[in-house]
Structure formats: structure tokens, C-alpha cells
Coordinates of C-alpha atoms in Angstrom, one line a residue:
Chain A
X727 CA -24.9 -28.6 16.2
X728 CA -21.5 -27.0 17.2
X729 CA -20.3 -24.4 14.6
X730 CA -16.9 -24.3 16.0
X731 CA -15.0 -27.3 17.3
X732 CA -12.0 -28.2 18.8
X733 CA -10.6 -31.5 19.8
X734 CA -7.4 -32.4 21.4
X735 CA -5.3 -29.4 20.6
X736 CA -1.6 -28.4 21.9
X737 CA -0.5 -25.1 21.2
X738 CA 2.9 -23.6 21.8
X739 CA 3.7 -19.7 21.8
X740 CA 6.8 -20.7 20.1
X741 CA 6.6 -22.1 17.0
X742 CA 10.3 -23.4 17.3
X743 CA 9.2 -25.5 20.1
X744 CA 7.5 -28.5 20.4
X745 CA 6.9 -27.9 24.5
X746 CA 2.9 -27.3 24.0
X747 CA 1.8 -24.4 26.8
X748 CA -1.5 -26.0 26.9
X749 CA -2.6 -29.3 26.1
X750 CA -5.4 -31.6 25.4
X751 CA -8.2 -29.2 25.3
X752 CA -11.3 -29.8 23.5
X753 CA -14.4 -27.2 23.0
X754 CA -17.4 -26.8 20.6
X755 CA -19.0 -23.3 20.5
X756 CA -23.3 -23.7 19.1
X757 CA -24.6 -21.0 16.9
X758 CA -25.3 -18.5 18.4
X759 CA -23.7 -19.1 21.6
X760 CA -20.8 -17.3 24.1
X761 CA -18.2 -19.3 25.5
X762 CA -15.4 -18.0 28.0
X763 CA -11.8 -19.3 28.5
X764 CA -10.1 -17.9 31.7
X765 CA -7.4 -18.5 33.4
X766 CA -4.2 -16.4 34.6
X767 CA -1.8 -14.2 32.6
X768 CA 1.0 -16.5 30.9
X769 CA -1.6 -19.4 31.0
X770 CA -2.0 -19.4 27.3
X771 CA -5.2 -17.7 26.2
X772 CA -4.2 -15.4 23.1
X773 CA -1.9 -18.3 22.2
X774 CA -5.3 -21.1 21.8
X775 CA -6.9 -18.1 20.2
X776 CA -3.9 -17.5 18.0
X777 CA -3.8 -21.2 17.2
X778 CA -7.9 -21.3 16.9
X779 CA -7.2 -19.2 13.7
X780 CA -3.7 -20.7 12.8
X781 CA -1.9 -17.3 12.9
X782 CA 1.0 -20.2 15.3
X783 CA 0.4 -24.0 13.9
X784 CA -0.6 -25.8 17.0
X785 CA 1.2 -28.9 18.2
X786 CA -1.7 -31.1 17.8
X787 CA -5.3 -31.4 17.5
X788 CA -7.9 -30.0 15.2
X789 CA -10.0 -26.8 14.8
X790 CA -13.2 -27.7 12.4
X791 CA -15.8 -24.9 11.1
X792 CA -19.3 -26.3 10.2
X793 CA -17.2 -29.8 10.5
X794 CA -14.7 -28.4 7.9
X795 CA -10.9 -28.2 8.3
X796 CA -9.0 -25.0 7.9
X797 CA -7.5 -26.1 4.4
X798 CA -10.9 -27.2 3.2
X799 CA -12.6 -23.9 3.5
X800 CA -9.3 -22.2 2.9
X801 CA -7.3 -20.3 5.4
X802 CA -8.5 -16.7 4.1
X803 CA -11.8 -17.6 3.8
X804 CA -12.0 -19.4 7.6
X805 CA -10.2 -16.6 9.4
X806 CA -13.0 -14.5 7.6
X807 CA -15.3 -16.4 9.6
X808 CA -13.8 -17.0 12.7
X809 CA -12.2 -13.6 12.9
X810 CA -9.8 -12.9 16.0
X811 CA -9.8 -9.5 17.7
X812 CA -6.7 -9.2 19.3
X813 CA -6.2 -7.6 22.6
X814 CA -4.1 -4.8 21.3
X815 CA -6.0 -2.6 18.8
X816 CA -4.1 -2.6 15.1
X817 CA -5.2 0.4 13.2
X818 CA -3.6 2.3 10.7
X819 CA -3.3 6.1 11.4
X820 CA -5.8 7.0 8.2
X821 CA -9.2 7.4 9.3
X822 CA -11.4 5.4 11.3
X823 CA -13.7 4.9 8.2
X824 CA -10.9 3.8 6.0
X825 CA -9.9 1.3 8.8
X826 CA -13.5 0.0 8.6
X827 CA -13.8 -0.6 5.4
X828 CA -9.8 -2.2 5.4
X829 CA -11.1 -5.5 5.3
X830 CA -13.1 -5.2 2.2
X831 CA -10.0 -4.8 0.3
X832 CA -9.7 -8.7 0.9
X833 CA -10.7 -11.4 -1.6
X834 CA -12.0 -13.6 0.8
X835 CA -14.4 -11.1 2.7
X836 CA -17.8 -11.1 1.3
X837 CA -20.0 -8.3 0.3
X838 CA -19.1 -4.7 0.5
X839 CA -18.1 -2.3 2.6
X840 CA -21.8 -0.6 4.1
X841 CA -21.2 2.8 5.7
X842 CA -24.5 2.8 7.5
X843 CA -24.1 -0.3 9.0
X844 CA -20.9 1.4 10.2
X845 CA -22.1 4.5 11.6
X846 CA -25.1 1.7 13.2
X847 CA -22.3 -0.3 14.8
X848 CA -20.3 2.6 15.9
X849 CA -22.7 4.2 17.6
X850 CA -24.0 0.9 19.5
X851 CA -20.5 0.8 20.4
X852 CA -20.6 4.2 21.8
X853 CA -18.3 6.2 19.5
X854 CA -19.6 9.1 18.7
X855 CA -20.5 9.8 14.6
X856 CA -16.6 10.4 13.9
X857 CA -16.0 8.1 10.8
X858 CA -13.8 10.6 9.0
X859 CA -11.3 11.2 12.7
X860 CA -8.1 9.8 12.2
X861 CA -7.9 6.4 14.2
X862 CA -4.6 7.8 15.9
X863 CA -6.0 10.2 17.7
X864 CA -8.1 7.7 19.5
X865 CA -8.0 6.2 23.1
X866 CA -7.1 2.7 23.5
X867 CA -10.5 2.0 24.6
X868 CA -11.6 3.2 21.8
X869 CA -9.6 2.1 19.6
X870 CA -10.7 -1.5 20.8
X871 CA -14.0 -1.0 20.3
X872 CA -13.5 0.4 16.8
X873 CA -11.5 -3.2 15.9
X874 CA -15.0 -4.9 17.3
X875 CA -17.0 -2.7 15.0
X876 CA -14.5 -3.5 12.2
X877 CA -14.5 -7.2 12.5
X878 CA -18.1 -7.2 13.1
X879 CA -18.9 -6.0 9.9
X880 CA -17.1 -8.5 8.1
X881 CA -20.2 -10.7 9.9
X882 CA -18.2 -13.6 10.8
X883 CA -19.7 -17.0 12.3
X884 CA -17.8 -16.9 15.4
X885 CA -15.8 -13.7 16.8
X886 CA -12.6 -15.1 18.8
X887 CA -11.9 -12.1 21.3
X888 CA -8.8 -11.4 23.4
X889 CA -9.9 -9.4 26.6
X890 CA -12.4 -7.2 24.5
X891 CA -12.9 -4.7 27.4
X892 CA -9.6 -4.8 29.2
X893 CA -9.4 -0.8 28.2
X894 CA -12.6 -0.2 29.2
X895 CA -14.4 1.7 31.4
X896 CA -17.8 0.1 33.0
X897 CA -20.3 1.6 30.8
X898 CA -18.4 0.9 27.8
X899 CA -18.3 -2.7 28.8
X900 CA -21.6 -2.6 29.1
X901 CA -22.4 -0.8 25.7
X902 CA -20.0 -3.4 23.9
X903 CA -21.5 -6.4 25.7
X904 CA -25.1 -5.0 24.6
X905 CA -23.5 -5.3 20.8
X906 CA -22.6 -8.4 21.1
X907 CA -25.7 -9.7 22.6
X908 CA -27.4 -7.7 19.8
X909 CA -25.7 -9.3 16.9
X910 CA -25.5 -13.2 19.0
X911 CA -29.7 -12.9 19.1
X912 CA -30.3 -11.0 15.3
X913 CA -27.9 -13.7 13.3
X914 CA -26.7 -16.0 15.5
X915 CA -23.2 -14.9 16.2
X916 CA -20.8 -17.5 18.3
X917 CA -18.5 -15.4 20.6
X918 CA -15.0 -17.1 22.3
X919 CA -13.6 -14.7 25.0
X920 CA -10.4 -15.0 26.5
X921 CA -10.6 -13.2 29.4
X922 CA -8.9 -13.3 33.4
X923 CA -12.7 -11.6 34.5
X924 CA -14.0 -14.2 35.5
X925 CA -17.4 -11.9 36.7
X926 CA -17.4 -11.2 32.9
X927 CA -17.1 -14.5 31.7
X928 CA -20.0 -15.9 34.2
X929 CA -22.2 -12.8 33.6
X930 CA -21.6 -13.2 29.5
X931 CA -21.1 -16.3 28.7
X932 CA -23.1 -19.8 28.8
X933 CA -20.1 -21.7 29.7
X934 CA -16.8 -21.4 30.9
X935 CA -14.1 -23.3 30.4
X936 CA -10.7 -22.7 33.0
X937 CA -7.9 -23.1 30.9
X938 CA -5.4 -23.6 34.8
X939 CA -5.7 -27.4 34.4
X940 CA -4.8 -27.9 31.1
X941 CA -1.6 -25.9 31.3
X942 CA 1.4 -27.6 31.0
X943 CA 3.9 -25.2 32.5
X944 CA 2.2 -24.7 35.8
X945 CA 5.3 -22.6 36.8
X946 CA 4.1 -19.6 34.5
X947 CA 0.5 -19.6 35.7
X948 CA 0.1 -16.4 38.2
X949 CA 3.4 -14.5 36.2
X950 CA 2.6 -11.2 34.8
X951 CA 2.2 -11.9 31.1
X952 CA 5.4 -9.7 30.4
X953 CA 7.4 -10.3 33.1
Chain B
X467 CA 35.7 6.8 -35.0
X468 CA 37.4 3.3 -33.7
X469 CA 35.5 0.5 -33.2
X470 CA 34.3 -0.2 -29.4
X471 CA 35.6 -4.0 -30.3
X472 CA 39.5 -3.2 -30.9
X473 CA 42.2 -2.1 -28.7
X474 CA 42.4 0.7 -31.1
X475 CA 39.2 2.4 -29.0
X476 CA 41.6 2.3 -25.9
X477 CA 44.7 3.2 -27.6
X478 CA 44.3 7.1 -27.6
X479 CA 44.9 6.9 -23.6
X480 CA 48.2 8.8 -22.7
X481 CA 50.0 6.3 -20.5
X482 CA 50.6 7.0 -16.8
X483 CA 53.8 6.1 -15.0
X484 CA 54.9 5.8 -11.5
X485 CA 56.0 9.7 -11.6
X486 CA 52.1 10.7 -12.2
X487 CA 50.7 7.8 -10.0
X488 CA 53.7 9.8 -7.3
X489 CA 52.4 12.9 -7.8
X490 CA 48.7 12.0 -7.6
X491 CA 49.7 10.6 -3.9
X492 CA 50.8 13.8 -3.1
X493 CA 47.1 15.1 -3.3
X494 CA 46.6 12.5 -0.9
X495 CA 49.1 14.0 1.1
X496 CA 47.7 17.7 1.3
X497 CA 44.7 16.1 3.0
X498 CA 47.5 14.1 6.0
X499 CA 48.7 17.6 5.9
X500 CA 45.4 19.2 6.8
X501 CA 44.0 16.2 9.1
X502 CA 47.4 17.1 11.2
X503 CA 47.4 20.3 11.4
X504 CA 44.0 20.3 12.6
X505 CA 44.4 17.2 14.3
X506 CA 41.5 15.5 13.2
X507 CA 43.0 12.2 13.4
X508 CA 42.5 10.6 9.9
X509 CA 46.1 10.5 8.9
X510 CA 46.2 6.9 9.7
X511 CA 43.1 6.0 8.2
X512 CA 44.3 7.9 5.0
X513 CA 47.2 6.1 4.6
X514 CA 46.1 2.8 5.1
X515 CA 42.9 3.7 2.8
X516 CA 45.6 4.8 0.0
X517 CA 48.0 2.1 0.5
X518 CA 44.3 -0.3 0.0
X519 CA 43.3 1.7 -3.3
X520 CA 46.9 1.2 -4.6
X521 CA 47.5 -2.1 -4.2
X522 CA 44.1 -3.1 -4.6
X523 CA 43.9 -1.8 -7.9
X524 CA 47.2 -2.7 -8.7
X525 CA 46.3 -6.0 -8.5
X526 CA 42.8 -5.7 -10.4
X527 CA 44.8 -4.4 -12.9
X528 CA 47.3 -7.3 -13.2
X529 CA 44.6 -9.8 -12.7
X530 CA 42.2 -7.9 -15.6
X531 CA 45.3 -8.1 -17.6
X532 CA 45.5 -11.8 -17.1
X533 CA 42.0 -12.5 -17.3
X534 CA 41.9 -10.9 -20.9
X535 CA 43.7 -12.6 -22.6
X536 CA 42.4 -15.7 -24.2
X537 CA 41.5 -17.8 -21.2
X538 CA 39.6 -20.9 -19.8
X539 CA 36.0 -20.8 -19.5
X540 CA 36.8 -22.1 -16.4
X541 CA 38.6 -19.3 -14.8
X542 CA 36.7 -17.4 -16.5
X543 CA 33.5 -19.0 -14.3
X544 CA 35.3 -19.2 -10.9
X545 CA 35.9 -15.4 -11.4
X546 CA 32.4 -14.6 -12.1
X547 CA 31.4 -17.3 -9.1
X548 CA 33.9 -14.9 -6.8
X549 CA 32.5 -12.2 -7.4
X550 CA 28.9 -13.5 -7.3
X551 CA 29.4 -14.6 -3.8
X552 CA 31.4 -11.8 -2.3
X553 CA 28.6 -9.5 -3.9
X554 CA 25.4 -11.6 -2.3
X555 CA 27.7 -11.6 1.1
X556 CA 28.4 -8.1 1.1
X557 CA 24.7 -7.4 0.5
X558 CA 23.8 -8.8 3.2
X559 CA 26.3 -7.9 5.6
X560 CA 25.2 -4.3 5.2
X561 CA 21.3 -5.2 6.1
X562 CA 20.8 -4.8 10.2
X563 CA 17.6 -7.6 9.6
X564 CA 18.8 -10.9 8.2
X565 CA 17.5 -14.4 8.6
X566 CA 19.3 -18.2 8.1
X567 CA 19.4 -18.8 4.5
X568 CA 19.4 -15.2 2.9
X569 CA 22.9 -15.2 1.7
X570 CA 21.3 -17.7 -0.7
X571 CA 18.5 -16.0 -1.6
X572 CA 20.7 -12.6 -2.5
X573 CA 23.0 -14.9 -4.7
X574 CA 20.0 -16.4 -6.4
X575 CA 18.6 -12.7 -7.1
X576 CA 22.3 -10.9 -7.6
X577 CA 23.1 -13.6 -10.2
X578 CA 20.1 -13.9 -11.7
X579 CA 19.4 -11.0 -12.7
X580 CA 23.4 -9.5 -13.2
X581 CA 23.6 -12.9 -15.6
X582 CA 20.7 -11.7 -17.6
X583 CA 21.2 -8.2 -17.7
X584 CA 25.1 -8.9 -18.2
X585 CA 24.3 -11.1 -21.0
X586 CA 22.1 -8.8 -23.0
X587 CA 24.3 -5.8 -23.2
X588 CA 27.4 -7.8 -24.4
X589 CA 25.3 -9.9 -26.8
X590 CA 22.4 -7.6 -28.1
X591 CA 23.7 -4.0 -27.0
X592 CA 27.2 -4.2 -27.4
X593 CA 27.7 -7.1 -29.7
X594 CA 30.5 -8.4 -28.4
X595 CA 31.4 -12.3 -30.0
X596 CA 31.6 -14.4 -28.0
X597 CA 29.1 -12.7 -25.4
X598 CA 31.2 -13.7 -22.8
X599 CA 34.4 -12.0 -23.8
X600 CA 36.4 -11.0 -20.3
X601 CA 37.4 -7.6 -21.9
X602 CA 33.6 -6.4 -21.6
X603 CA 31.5 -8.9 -19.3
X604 CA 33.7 -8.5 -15.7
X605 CA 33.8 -4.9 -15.8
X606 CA 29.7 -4.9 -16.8
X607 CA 28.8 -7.9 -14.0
X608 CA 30.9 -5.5 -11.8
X609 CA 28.7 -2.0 -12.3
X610 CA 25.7 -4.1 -12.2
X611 CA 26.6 -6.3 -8.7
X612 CA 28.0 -3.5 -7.2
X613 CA 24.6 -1.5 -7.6
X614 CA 22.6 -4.4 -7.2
X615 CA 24.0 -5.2 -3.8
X616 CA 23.8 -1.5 -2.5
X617 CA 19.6 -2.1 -3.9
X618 CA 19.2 -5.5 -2.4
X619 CA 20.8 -4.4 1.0
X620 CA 18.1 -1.6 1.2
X621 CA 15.3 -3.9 0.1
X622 CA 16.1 -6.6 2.6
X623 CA 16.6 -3.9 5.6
X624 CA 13.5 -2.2 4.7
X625 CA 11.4 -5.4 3.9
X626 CA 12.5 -7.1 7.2
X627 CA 12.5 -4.4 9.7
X628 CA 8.7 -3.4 8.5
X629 CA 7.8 -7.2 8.5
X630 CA 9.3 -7.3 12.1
X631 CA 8.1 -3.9 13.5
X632 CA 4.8 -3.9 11.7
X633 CA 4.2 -7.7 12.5
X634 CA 0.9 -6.9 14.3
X635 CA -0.9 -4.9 11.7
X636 CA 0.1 -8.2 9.2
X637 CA -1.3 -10.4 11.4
X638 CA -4.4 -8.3 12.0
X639 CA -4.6 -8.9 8.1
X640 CA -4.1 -12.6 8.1
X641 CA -6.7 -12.5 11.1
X642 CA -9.2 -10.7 8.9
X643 CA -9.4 -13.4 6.2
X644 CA -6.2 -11.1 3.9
X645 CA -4.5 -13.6 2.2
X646 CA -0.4 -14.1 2.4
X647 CA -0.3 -11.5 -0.4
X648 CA -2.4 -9.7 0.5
X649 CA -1.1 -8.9 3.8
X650 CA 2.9 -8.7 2.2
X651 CA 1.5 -6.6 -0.9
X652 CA 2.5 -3.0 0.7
X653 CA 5.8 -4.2 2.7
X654 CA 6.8 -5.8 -0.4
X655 CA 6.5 -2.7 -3.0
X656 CA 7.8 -0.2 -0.1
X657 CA 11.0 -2.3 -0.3
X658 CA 11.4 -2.8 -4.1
X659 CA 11.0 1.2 -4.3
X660 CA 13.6 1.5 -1.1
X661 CA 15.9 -0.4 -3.1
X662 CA 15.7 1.3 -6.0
X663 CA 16.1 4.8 -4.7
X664 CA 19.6 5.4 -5.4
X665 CA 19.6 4.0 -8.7
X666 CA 16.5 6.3 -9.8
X667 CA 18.5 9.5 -7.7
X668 CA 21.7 9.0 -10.1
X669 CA 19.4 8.7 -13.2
X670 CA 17.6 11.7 -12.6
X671 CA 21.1 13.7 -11.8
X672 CA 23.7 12.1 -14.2
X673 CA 25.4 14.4 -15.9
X674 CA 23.9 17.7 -13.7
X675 CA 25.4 17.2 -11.2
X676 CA 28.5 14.8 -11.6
X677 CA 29.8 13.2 -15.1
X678 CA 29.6 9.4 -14.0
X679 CA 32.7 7.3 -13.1
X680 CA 32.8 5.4 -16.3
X681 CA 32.5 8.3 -18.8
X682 CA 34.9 10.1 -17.1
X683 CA 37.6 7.3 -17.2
X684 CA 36.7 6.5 -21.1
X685 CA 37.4 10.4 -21.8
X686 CA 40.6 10.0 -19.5
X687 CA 41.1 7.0 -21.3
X688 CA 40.6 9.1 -24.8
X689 CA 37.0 8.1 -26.1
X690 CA 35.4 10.4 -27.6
X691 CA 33.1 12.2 -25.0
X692 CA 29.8 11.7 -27.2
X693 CA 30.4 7.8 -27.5
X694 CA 31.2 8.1 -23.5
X695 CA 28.1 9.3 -23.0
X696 CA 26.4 6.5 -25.1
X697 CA 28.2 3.9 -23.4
X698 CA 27.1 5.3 -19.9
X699 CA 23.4 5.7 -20.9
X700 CA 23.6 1.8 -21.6
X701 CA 25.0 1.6 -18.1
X702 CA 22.7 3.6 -16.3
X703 CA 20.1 1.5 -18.1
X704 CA 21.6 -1.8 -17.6
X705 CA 21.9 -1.1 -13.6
X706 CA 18.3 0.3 -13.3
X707 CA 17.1 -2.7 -14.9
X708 CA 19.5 -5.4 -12.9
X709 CA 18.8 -3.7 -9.8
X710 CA 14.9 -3.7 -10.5
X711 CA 15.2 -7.1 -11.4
X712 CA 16.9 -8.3 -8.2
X713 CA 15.3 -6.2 -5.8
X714 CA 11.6 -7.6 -7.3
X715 CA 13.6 -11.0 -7.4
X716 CA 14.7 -10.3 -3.7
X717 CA 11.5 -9.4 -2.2
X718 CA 9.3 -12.0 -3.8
X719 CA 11.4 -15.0 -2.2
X720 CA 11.9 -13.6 1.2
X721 CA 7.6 -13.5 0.7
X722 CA 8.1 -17.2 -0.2
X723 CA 10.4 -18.2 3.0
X724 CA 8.6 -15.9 5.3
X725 CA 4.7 -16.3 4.7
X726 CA 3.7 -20.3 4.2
X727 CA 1.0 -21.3 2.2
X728 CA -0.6 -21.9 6.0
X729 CA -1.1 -17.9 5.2
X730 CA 0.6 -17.2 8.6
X731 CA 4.1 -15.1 8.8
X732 CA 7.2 -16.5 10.2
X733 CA 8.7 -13.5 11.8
X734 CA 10.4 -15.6 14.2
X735 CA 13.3 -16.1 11.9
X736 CA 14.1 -12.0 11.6
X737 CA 17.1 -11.3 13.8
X738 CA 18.4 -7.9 14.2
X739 CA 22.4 -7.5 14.1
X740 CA 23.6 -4.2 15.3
X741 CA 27.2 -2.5 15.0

């Protein structure tokens, strides 16, 4: 049974517009499983992703979680578990620890904040023992990886992630891919990448879904993102 | 001493005519003097800057005058309404961040809380029957607006820039399962305190550093300096608590307009004006 599904959604990257930037696309992701959407820069990735989590309300369609709406489990407590990594790492410039442990702070995030599971995560990330560094002093790459860790820990059902390794070198794809094959087999973690590696996708994931079809402005397909 | 209530508090004031209004001018004119003669270029501003102030007041004067007599509720109301909407426009004219629909939300916050605060001086404090008497309620609502809008302007500027610059750590918030108040919790109390800086900067200085506006014209007006200075702790009170009051009013329903119950923020509706 799908854990995350979607079915017949539009999203626009302007929420003042009704011209959808993709349309008609439907998707389950199964416990456990990895599922890639590619397609080129402008074609509307971090926007379904951004819509996938309603950060942007889409034009139409619906996004269900164990066959429950958004407003049914309650936005907090949904985007606790589907959690969206962006592309850009957000950290605050206090410590990498108190950036870990940021989430916890939230009503809807279950459990507490575990500092061994952190250091555990951290280094399977391949970031050295630094928990008390301050997050600003940290490469992008880096940085990326600690926002994996950092949603990780929250142990969401289904990780939405925008270009994970875009910053990263090849072994540090490989160390973060190794995580998240780790944590997909020990409790059934569903992964969504939006990525334009297509090698990645087919090496990850179990299915890839090409977003170039379903975009509706064709023009901006190929166009740098910020052009 | 004479009771606050009577024209007998005001009547130890030693009348100024035009000769001493003249001769104050010609302070004004030592500074043309100097602005020439080092050719900083302000005498034109300086004059048309003192010409403002005199006719400006002039006519504040002749209008008080007018409005304190024994008058109609209702000119009484469209005064109050003037300066209610000139205040809310004003405050946020002087933000660089606005969005549709905020001259609204200033005027619900500015006459909220300058009503309330207005309202309980003249009727509790002051004891002024009716509450509403001219004399005492225009020149209160007017300390309190003009502080307030100098705290909203701050609170809105702050509150929108960091809601527009910082827009990705709120959504990373939102993204991690924060709720809408919990992602505006810090933006919001950052403003609140921006806006109340200045207030809480005159409090701590009053009478240090500089003998506040007010007491200084009720002594130049011939109150005794001692019930001055009680009349201006009751203003220095009144504004801290108006300008609280409307900056907490302020921040709380730009949160309502900018973060739907979807939990998601609307930052698309933050413009910046410059100049």
C-alpha cells in the first residue's frame, strides 16, 4: 500500500496565478521505497515538492498520507512526516547541535531530541564529531548534509528531497546515499528526489518519473532556473 | 494649588505677543545667518520650515481654540477620525515594507489602542467629566498617535523586512512540521521590541538628559514644576502603554494576513518601496 499519494495535481510557482507549471501528475511512493522526479531546471521540481507539502497551495489535485488529507492529519503534524529538504541549506548561525535539535522545539514533532543518534547520523553522513561548531562556518556541502541529518531525526515517513547532493563531492554522495539506504531498509523510509541526475535517479531510485511531459510551459524547459 | 480642571491652572502663563513671537524669529535668523555665511545651503529650507511651524500652529491654535469650546460630538468625532487616519497613513508611509491593506490594519491598531489608553487617563487618571472633554482628550490622542505611529512604523519595517529576507529559514520551519506560530514567534517579538525602542530610550532618559516637551510648556505655561512632572509621568506612561498595545496589536494581525491557517506564509504580498 502506497504511503504517499498523489493524484491529478497542478502546481503553480506563483501563488497569484492560476497558469499551473505542471499539470495532471499522479504518483504513489510504497513504504519503504525511492522514487525520482527529473526533468530540466525551470521544469517545476522544487515547486511539486513545495506543493507536496503545501508550503504554495496547488491548483488542483490531492496529496494523501496513509490515505489521509493534509487537514485531516493536520498541516504541522503532515509536514512532520513528509518533511522537505530544500535544495538550499537553512541553518541558523548557532551551533550545528542546536540546529539539530531546532525541530524539537515544535509541537507537532514527536519524541525528543537524542544526541547520540545525532552524533550516529552525523558521522554516517561524514561530518566529522563537530556538534558544538557553529553551522556558519560550514561548507555548503556540508551544510546540506547537516539539514539531511536534521530532518532525519525527526524520522519522518517519507523524506521529499530537492537535489540532496547537488553540493557534493562523489564520495559524499556516496556516504549520503548509504544513509539513506540505511534508514529506507532499518524503518522503512520513503524517499522523493527531485533531481536533473538522471544517473542518480536510475542508480537510487526504483522508479522514475520525467516530469518534461507534464510541463505546461514547454518554453521554460532547458532555461537556467534563474535566468 | 489650582485645580488641573479650571482655566485657573493655565492662567499663571504670561501672555506672548507678536513682539516676542518677532524676536523668537530672529533666533531663527542667526541660524540663515550662519547657513550663509558658510554656505551650507539651508536658508531656504529654514524659512520655509519656519514659515510651516508658524502658520501651522497658528492654526492649531485657532482650531484648539474652536474645538474647546462646547462643541458637537460630531466635530468632535471627525477630528478624532482626522487624526486617526492621517496617523495610521503616516505610519505607514515611513515603513520601506508594506503590503495592500495595512493602512487598515495600522488604523485598527493606532485607534484601538490610542482610544483605550486615551480613555483611561481622561476618565480614571485625570478625571475629566465628560471623559471626552476636547480641552484634555485631542492633545492626549495626539502624544499617544504621534508615538504610536513612530512604534508601529518600526514594527512593521522590522516585521516585514525579516519575514521577507528571512523567508527561507520560515519556511524551513513550516517544512519541519513548526506550526504558523511557531515559525512567526521570534519575527513577531523582535518587532514588538523594535517598536518599542524609542519609547523605552525616552523613559529611561527623561529628565537626565532633556525635561520633556510637555513639562516644559506647563512650567512655561506657569504650572507648578512638581505637578509638571506628575502630569508627564502619566504621559510617559500612557505612551509606553498605547505604543505597546499597538505594536503587539500590529504584529499579531500582519501574523493573521500573512500566515493562513494552511500554515504556509504569504510573503508574496511584501513589497519594498524605496526613496
Amino acid at each position: 500500500m502506497p504511503v504517499l499519494r498523489i493524484e491529478d495535481l497542478a502546481v503553480t510557482a506563483d501563488p497569484r496565478s492560476d497558469r499551473p507549471l505542471i499539470a495532471g501528475l499522479s504518483l504513489t511512493v510504497g513504504r519503504g521505497e525511492a522514487v525520482a522526479v527529473t526533468g530540466p531546471s525551470g521544469c517545476g521540481k522544487t515547486t511539486l515538492l513545495r506543493s507536496i507539502v503545501g508550503l504554495i497551495d496547488p491548483l488542483n489535485g490531492t496529496v494523501t498520507l496513509d490515505d489521509k488529507t493534509p487537514p485531516v492529519v493536520g498541516w504541522p503534524t503532515f509536514r512532520s512526516r513528509v518533511c522537505l529538504v530544500p535544495q538550499r541549506p537553512t541553518l541558523t548561525d548557532h551551533t550545528i547541535q542546536s540546529n539539530l535539535a531546532r525541530p524539537f522545539n515544535f509541537k507537532s514533532t514527536a519524541g525528543h531530541y537524542d544526541p547520540d543518534r545525532a552524533r550516529a547520523l552525523l558521522d554516517r553522513a561524514g561530518l566529522s564529531d563537530e556538534v558544538g561548531r557553529s553551522a556558519a562556518t560550514l561548507s555548503q556541502g556540508q551544510q546540506q548534509r547537516v539539514c539531511l541529518v536534521r530532518s532525519l531525526l525527526i524520522a519522518p515517513d517519507v523524506l521529499l528531497l530537492d537535489e540532496p547532493t547537488s553540493a557534493l563531492d562523489s564520495e559524499a554522495v556516496k556516504l549520503v546515499e548509504a544513509l539513506l539506504a540505511n534508514e529506507m531498509a532499518e524503518r522503512g523510509l520513503s524517499v522523493l528526489i527531485a533531481t536533473h541526475d538522471t544517473t542518480q535517479a536510475q542508480r537510487f531510485c526504483t522508479r522514475v518519473l520525467d516530469l518534461s511531459p507534464l510541463c505546461v510551459n514547454k518554453k521554460t524547459v532547458g532555461e537556467p532556473a534563474h535566468a | 494649588m489650582p485645580d488641573p480642571t479650571t482655566n485657573e491652572f493655565i492662567s499663571h502663563a504670561i501672555a506672548l505677543d507678536s513682539w516676542d513671537l518677532s524676536l523668537a524669529a530672529g533666533l531663527v535668523l542667526i541660524a540663515g545667518v550662519v547657513s550663509l555665511l558658510l554656505r551650507l545651503g539651508l536658508e531656504k529650507r529654514l524659512l520655509i520650515a519656519s514659515v510651516r511651524t508658524v502658520v501651522q500652529l497658528l492654526l492649531l491654535g485657532l482650531v484648539l481654540r474652536f474645538v474647546f469650546e462646547p462643541t458637537s460630538h460630531w466635530l468632535l468625532a471627525v477630528i478624532v477620525a482626522v487624526m486617526l487616519l492621517a496617523a495610521s497613513h503616516s505610519a505607514v508611509q515611513r515603513s520601506d515594507t508594506r503590503f495592500p491593506g495595512l493602512t487598515l490594519l495600522a488604523l485598527i491598531s493606532l485607534a484601538v489602542s490610542a482610544m483605550l489608553t486615551t480613555i483611561v487617563v481622561t476618565a480614571l487618571i485625570i478625571g475629566v467629566e465628560p471623559w471626552y472633554q476636547p480641552r484634555y482628550m485631542i492633545p492626549l490622542l495626539g502624544m499617544i498617535l504621534g508615538n504610536g505611529l513612530t512604534g508601529v512604523s518600526l514594527c512593521v519595517d522590522q516585521l516585514l523586512t525579516t519575514l521577507r529576507d528571512k523567508r527561507s529559514h520560515i519556511e524551513m520551519d513550516l517544512a519541519m512540521g513548526a506550526t504558523r506560530w511557531e515559525a512567526a514567534r521570534d519575527p513577531l517579538r523582535n518587532a514588538v521590541r523594535r517598536g518599542m525602542i524609542p519609547i523605552l530610550n525616552s523613559m529611561s532618559v527623561v529628565g537626565i538628559v532633556a525635561i520633556p516637551g510637555m513639562m516644559t510648556g506647563q512650567i512655561l505655561a506657569g504650572a507648578d514644576p512638581a505637578q509638571a512632572a506628575k502630569y508627564q509621568i502619566v504621559v510617559m506612561f500612557m505612551i509606553a502603554a498605547a505604543t505597546s498595545l499597538c505594536c503587539i496589536m500590529m504584529a499579531l494581525l500582519i501574523y493573521r494576513r500573512l500566515f493562513n491557517s494552511r500554515h504556509q506564509l504569504r510573503a508574496e504580498h511584501i513589497t519594498r518601496h524605496t526613496g
